[in-house]
PDB file of C-alpha atoms in Angstrom:
ATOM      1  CA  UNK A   1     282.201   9.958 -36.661  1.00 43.00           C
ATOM      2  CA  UNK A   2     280.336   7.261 -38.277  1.00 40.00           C
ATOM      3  CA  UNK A   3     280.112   5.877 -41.853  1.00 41.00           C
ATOM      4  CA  UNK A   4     277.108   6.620 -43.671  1.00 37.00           C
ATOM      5  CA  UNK A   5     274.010   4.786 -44.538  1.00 37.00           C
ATOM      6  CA  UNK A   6     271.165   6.359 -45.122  1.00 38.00           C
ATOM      7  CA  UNK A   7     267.800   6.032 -46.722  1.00 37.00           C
ATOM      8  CA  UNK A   8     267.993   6.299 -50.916  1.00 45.00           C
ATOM      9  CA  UNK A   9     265.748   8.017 -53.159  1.00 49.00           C
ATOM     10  CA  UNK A  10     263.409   5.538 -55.314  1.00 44.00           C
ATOM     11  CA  UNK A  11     265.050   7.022 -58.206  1.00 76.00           C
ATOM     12  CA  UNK A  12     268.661   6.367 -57.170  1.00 91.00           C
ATOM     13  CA  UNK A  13     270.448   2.699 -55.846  1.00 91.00           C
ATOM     14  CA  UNK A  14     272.995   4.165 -53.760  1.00 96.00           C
ATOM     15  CA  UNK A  15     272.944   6.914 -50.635  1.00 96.00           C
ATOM     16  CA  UNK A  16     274.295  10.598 -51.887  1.00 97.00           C
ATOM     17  CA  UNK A  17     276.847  10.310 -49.560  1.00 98.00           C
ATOM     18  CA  UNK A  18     278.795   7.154 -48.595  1.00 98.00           C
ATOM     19  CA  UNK A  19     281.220   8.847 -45.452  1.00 98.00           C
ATOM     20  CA  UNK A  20     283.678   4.493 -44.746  1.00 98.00           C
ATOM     21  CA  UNK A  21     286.182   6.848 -44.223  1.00 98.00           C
ATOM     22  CA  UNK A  22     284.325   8.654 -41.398  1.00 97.00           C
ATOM     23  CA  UNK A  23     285.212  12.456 -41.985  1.00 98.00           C
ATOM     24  CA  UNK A  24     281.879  13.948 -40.566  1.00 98.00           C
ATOM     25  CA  UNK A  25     279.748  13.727 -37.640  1.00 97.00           C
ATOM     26  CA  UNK A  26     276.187  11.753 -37.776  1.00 97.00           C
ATOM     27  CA  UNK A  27     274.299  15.457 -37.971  1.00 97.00           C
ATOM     28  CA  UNK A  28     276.542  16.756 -40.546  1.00 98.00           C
ATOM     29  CA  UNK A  29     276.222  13.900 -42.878  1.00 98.00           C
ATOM     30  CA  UNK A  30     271.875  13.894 -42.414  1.00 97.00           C
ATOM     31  CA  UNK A  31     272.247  17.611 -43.151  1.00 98.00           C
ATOM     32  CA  UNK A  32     274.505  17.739 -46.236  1.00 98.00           C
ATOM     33  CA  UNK A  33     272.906  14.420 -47.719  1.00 98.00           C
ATOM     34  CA  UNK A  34     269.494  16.344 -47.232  1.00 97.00           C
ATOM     35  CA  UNK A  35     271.111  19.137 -49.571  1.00 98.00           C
ATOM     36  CA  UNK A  36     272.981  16.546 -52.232  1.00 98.00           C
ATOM     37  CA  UNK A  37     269.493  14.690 -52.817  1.00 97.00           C
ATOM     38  CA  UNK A  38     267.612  18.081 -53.816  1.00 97.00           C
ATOM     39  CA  UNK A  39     270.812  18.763 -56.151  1.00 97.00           C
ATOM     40  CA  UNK A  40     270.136  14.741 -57.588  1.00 97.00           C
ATOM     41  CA  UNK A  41     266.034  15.276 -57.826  1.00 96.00           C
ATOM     42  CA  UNK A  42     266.181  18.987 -59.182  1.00 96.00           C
ATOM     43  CA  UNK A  43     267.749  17.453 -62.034  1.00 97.00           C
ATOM     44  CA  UNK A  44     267.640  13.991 -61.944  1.00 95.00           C
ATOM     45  CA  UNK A  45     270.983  13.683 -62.845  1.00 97.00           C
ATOM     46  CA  UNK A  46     273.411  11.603 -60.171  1.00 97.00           C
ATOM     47  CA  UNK A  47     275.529  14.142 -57.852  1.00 98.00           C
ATOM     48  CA  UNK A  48     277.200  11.930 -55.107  1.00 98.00           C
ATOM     49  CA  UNK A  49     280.771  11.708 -52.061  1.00 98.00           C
ATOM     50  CA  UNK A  50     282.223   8.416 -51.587  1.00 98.00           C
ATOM     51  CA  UNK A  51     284.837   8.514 -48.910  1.00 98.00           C
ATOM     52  CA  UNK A  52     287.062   5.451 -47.975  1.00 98.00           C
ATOM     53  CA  UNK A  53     290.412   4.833 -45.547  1.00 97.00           C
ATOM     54  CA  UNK A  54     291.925   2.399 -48.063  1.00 97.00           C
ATOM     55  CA  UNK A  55     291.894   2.242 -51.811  1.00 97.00           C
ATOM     56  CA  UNK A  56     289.695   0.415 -53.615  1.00 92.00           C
ATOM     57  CA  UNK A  57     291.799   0.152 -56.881  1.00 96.00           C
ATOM     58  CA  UNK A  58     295.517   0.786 -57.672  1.00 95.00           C
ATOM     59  CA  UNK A  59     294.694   4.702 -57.794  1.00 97.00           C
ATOM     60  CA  UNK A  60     292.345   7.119 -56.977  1.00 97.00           C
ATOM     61  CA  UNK A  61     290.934   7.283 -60.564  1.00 97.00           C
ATOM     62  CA  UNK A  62     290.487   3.545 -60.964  1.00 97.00           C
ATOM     63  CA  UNK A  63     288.648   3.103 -57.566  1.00 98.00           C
ATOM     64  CA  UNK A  64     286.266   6.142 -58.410  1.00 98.00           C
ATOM     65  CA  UNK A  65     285.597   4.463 -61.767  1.00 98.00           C
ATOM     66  CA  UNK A  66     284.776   0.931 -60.259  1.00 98.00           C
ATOM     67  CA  UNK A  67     282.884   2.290 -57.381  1.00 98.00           C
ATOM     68  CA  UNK A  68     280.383   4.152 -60.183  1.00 98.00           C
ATOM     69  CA  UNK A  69     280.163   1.416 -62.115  1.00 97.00           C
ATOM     70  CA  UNK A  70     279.850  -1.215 -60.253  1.00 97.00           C
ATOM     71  CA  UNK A  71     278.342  -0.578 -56.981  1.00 97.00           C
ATOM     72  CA  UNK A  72     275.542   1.586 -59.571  1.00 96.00           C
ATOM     73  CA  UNK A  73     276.077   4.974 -59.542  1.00 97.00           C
ATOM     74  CA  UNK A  74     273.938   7.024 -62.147  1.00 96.00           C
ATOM     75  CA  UNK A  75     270.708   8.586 -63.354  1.00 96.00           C
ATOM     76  CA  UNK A  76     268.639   7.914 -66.366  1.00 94.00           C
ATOM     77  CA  UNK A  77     269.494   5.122 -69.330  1.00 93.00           C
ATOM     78  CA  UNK A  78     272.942   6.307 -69.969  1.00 95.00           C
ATOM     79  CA  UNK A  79     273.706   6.498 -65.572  1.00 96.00           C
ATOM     80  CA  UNK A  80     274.201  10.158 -66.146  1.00 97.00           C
ATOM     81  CA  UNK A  81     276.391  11.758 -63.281  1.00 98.00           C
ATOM     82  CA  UNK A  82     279.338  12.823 -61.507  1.00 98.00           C
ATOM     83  CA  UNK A  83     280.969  11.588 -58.152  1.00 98.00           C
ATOM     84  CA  UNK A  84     283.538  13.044 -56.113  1.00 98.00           C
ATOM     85  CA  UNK A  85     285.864  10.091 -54.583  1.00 98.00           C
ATOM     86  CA  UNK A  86     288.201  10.548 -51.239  1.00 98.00           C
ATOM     87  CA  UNK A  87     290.853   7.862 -49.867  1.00 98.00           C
ATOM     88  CA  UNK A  88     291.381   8.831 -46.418  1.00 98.00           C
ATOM     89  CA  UNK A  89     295.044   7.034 -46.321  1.00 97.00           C
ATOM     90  CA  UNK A  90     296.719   8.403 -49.611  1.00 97.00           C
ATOM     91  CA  UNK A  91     294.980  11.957 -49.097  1.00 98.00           C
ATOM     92  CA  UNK A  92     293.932  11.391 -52.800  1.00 98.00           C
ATOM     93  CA  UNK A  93     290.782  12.522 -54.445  1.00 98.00           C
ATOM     94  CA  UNK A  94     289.002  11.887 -57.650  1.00 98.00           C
ATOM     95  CA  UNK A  95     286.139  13.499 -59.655  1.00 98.00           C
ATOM     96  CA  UNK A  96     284.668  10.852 -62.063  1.00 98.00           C
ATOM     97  CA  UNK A  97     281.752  11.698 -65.025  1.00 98.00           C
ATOM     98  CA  UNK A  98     280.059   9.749 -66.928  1.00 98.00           C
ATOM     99  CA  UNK A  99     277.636   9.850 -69.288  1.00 97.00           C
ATOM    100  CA  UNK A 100     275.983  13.428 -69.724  1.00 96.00           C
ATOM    101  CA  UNK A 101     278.145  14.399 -66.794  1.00 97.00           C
ATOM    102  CA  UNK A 102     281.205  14.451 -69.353  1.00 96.00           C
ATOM    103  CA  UNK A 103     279.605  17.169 -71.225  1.00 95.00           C
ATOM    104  CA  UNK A 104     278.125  18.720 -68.537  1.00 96.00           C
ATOM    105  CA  UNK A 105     280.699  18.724 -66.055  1.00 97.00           C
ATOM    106  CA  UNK A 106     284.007  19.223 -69.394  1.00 95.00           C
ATOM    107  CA  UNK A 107     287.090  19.903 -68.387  1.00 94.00           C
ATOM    108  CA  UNK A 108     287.016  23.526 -67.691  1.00 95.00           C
ATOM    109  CA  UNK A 109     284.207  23.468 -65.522  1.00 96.00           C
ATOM    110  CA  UNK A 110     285.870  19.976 -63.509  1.00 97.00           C
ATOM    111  CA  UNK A 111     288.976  22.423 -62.771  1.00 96.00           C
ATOM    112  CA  UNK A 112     286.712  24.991 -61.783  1.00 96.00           C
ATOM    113  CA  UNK A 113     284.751  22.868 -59.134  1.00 97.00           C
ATOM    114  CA  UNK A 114     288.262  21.326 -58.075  1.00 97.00           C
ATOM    115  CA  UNK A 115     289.582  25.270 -57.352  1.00 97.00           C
ATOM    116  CA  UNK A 116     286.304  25.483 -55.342  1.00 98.00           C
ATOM    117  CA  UNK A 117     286.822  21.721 -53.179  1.00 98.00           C
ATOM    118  CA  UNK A 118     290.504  21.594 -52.831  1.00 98.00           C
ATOM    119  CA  UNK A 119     291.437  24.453 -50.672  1.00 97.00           C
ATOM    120  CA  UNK A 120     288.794  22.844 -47.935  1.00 98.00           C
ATOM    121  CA  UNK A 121     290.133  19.249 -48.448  1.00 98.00           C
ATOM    122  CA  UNK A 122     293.994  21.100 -48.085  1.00 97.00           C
ATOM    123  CA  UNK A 123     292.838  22.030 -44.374  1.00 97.00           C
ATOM    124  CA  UNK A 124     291.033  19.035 -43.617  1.00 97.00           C
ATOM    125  CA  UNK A 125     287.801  20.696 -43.358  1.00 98.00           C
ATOM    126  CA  UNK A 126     285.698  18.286 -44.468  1.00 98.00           C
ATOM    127  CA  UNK A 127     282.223  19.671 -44.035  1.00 98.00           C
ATOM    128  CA  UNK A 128     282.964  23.238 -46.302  1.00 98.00           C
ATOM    129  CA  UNK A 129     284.488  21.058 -48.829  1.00 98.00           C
ATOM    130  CA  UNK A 130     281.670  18.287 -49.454  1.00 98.00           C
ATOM    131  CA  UNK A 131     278.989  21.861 -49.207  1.00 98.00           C
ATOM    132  CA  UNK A 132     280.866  23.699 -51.627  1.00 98.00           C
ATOM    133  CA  UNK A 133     280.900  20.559 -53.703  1.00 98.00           C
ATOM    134  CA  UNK A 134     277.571  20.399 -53.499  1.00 98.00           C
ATOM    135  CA  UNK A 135     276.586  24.347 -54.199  1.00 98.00           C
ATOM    136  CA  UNK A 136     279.178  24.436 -57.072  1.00 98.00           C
ATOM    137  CA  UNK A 137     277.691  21.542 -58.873  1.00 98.00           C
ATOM    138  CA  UNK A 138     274.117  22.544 -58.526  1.00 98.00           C
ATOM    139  CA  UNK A 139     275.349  25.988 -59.868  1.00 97.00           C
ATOM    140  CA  UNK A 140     276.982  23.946 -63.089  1.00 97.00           C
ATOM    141  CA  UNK A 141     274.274  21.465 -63.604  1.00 97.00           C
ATOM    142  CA  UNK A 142     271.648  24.684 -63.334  1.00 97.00           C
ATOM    143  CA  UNK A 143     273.876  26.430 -66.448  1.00 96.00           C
ATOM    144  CA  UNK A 144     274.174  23.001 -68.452  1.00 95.00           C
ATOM    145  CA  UNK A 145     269.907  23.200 -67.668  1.00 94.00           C
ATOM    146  CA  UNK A 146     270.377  26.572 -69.187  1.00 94.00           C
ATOM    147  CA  UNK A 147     272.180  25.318 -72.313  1.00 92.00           C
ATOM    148  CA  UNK A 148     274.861  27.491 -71.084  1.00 91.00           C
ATOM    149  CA  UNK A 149     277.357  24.607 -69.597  1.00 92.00           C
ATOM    150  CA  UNK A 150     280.757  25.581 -68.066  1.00 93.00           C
ATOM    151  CA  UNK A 151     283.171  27.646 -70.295  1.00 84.00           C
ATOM    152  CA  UNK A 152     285.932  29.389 -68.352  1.00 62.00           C
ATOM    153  CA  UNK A 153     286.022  32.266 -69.854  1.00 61.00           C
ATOM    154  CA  UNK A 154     282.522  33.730 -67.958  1.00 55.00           C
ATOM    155  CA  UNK A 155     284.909  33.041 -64.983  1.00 52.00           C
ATOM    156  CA  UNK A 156     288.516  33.735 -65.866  1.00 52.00           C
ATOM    157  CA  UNK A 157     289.534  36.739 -64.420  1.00 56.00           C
ATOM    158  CA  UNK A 158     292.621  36.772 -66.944  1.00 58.00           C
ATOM    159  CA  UNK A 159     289.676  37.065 -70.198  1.00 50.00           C
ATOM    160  CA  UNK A 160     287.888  39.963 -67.761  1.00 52.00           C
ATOM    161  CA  UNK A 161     291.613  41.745 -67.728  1.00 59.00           C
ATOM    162  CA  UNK A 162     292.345  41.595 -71.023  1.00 59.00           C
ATOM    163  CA  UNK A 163     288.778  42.644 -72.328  1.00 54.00           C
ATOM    164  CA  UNK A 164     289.055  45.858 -70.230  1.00 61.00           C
ATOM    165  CA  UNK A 165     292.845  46.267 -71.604  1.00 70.00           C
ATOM    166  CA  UNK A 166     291.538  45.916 -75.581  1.00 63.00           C
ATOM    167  CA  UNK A 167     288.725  48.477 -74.227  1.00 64.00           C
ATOM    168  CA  UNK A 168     291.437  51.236 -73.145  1.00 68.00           C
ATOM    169  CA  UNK A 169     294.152  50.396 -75.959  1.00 76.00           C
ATOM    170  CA  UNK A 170     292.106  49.815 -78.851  1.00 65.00           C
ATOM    171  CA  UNK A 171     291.257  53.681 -78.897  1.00 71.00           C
ATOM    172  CA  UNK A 172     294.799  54.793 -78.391  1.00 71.00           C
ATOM    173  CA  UNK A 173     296.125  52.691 -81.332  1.00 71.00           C
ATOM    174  CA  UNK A 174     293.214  53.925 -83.313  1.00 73.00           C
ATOM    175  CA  UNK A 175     294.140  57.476 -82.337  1.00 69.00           C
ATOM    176  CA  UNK A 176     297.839  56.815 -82.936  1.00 69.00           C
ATOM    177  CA  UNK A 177     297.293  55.837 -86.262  1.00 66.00           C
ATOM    178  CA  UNK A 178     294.848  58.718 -87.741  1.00 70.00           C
ATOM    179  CA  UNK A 179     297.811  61.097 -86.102  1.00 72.00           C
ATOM    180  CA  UNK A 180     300.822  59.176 -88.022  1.00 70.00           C
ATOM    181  CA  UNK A 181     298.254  59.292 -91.315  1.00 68.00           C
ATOM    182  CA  UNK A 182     297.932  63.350 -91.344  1.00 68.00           C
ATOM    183  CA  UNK A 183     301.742  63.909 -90.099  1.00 68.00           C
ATOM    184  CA  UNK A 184     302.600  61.676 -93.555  1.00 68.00           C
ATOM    185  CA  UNK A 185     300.121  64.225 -95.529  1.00 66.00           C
ATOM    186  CA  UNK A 186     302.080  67.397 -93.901  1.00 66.00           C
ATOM    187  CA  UNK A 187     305.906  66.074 -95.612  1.00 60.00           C
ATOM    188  CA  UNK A 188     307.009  67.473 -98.799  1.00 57.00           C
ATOM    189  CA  UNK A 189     309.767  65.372 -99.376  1.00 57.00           C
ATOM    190  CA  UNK A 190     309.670  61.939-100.342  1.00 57.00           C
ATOM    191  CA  UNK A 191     311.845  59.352 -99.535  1.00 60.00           C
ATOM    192  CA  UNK A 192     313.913  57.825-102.134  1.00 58.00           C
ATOM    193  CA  UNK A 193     314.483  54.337-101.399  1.00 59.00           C
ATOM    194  CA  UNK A 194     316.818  53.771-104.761  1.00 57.00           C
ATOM    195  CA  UNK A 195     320.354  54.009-104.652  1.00 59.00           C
ATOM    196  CA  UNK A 196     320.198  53.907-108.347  1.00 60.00           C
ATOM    197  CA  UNK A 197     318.835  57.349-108.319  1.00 62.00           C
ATOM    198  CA  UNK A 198     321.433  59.304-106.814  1.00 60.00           C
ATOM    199  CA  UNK A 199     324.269  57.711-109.383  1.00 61.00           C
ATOM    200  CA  UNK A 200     325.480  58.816-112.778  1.00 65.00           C
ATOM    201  CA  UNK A 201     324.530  56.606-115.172  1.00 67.00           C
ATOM    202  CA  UNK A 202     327.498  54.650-116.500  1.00 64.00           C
ATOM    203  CA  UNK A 203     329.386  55.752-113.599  1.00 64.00           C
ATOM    204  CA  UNK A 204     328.815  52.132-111.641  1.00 60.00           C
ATOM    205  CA  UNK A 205     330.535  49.261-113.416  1.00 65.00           C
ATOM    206  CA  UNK A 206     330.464  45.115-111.998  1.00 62.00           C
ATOM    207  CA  UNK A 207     333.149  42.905-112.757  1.00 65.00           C
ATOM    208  CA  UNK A 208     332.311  39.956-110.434  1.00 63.00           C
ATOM    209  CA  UNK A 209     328.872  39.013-109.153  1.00 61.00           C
ATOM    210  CA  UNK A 210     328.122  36.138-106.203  1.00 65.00           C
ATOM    211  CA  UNK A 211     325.152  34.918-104.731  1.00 63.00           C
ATOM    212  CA  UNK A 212     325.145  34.676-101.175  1.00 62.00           C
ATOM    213  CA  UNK A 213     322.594  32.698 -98.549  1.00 57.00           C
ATOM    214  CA  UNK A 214     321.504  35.202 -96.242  1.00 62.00           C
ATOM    215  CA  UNK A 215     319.059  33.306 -93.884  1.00 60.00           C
ATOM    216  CA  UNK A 216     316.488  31.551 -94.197  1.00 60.00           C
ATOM    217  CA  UNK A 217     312.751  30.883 -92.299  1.00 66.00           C
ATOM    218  CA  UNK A 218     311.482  27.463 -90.981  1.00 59.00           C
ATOM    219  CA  UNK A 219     307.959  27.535 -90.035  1.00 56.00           C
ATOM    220  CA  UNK A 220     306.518  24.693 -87.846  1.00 55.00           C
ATOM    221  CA  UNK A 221     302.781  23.895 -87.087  1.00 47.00           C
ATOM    222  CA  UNK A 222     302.159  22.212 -83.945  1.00 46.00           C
ATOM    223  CA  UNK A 223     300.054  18.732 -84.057  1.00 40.00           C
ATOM    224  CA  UNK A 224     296.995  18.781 -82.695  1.00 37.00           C
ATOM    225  CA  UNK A 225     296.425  17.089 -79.276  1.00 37.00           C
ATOM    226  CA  UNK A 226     293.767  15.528 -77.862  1.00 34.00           C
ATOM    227  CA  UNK A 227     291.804  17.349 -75.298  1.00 36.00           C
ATOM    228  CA  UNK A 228     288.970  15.219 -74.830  1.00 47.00           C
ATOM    229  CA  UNK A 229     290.101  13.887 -71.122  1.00 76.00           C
ATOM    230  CA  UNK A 230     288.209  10.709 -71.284  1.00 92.00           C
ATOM    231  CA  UNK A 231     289.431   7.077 -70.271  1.00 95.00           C
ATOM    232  CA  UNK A 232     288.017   3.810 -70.212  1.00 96.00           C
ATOM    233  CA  UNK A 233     287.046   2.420 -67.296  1.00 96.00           C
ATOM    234  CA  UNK A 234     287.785  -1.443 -66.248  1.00 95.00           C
ATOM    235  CA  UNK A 235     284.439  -1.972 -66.302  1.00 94.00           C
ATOM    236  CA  UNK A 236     284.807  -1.215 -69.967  1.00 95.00           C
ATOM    237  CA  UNK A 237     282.738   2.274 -69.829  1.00 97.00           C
ATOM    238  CA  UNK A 238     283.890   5.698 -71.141  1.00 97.00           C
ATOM    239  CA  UNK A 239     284.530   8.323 -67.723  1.00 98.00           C
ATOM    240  CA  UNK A 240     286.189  11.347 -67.702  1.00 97.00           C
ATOM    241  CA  UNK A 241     287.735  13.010 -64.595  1.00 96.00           C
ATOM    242  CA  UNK A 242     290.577  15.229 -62.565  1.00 96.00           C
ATOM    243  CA  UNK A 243     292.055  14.655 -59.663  1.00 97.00           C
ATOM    244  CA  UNK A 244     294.990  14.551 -57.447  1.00 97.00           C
ATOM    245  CA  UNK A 245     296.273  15.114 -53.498  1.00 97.00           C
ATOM    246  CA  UNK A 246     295.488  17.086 -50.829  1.00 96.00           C
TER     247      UNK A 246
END
């Protein structure tokens, strides 16, 4: 194991992947630093890994944050870009945006790409976590290209289920109600909701009346919340990001 330094694109300051904490082997880091820097030029849009065995900051967000800014992570004017941050002795992890990368990489598509990293990071393997990290960010950048970025419901297999549900109920209600319409037009009698109809007039005589409170119905609208998932930065910059342990 060895930490990582190797040779940087013209068009980027820092390495793709900076390995202090030592989690992969001298081959494995040449071959998925090989793959990360195609992700950065396809799109020219920062992708990088920066491991650690102590914290930078007081958390894992902070230290993500404040290794982007200031050690000069980014691509283009605005430092465009996304960077997945590991702390070896808290077992914490970090996915920081800024720039573009908050749009691109919102907060549906960040809990997407966490569901893809995590379970590798939970078994300590390493390697399939930083390539899956680097495969499911190529695959959201290429939809964001697209003008198609993340939304979870072209993934959620809950929306899939309940679109094939509406597909096989919808009929059966429509069904259901054409058969209670002609059963109506079959009755004869008519229901007489009245009591006043089936009494002799005069026969029905009120001395004392009262008006009592039944119930009564409290409707409540919930405040909207912000869902915007952004934070500033002590560097004074706007980031979003998820994260947690492992």
């Amino acid at each position: 194991m060895s930490s990582v330094v190797l040779s940087v694109n013209a068009e980027f300051q820092n390495p793709s992947i900076v390995d202090e904490a030592g989690y992969l082997m001298q081959s494995e880091l040449s071959s998925l630093s090989k793959d990360l820097d195609k992700v950065r030029e396809k799109y020219n849009f920062e992708v990088a890994i920066y491991t650690e065995s102590d914290m930078t900051s007081s958390t894992a967000e902070a230290s993500a944050d404040d290794i982007y800014d200031y050690k000069g992570y980014g691509a283009g004017e605005n430092d465009d870009g996304i960077l997945l941050y590991i702390c070896a002795d808290t077992r914490e992890y970090h996915f920081t945006t800024h720039g573009k990368g908050l749009e691109y990489f919102n907060s549906n598509g960040l809990a997407y790409l966490e569901s893809e990293v995590l379970p590798y990071l939970s078994e300590n393997d390493y390697y399939e976590a930083f390539e899956e990290y680097i495969e499911t960010t190529d695959e959201l950048l290429q939809m964001a290209k697209d003008g198609k970025p993340y939304n979870e419901k072209q993934y959620s297999m809950k929306y899939l289920f309940g679109v094939i549900i509406v597909c096989l109920i919808a009929p059966l209600l429509i069904a259901f109600w054409m058969m209670q319409k002609k059963l109506k037009k079959m009755k004869t009698a008519v229901e007489n909701d009245y009591a006043a109809n089936y009494m002799k007039q005069g026969s029905l005589k009120i001395n004392t009346s009262k008006d009592l409170f039944l119930y009564s119905r409290i409707t409540k609208t919930e405040k909207p919340k912000s869902n915007s998932g952004t934070h500033t930065s002590s560097s004074g910059r706007t980031h979003g990001g998820r994260g947690g342990s492992f």
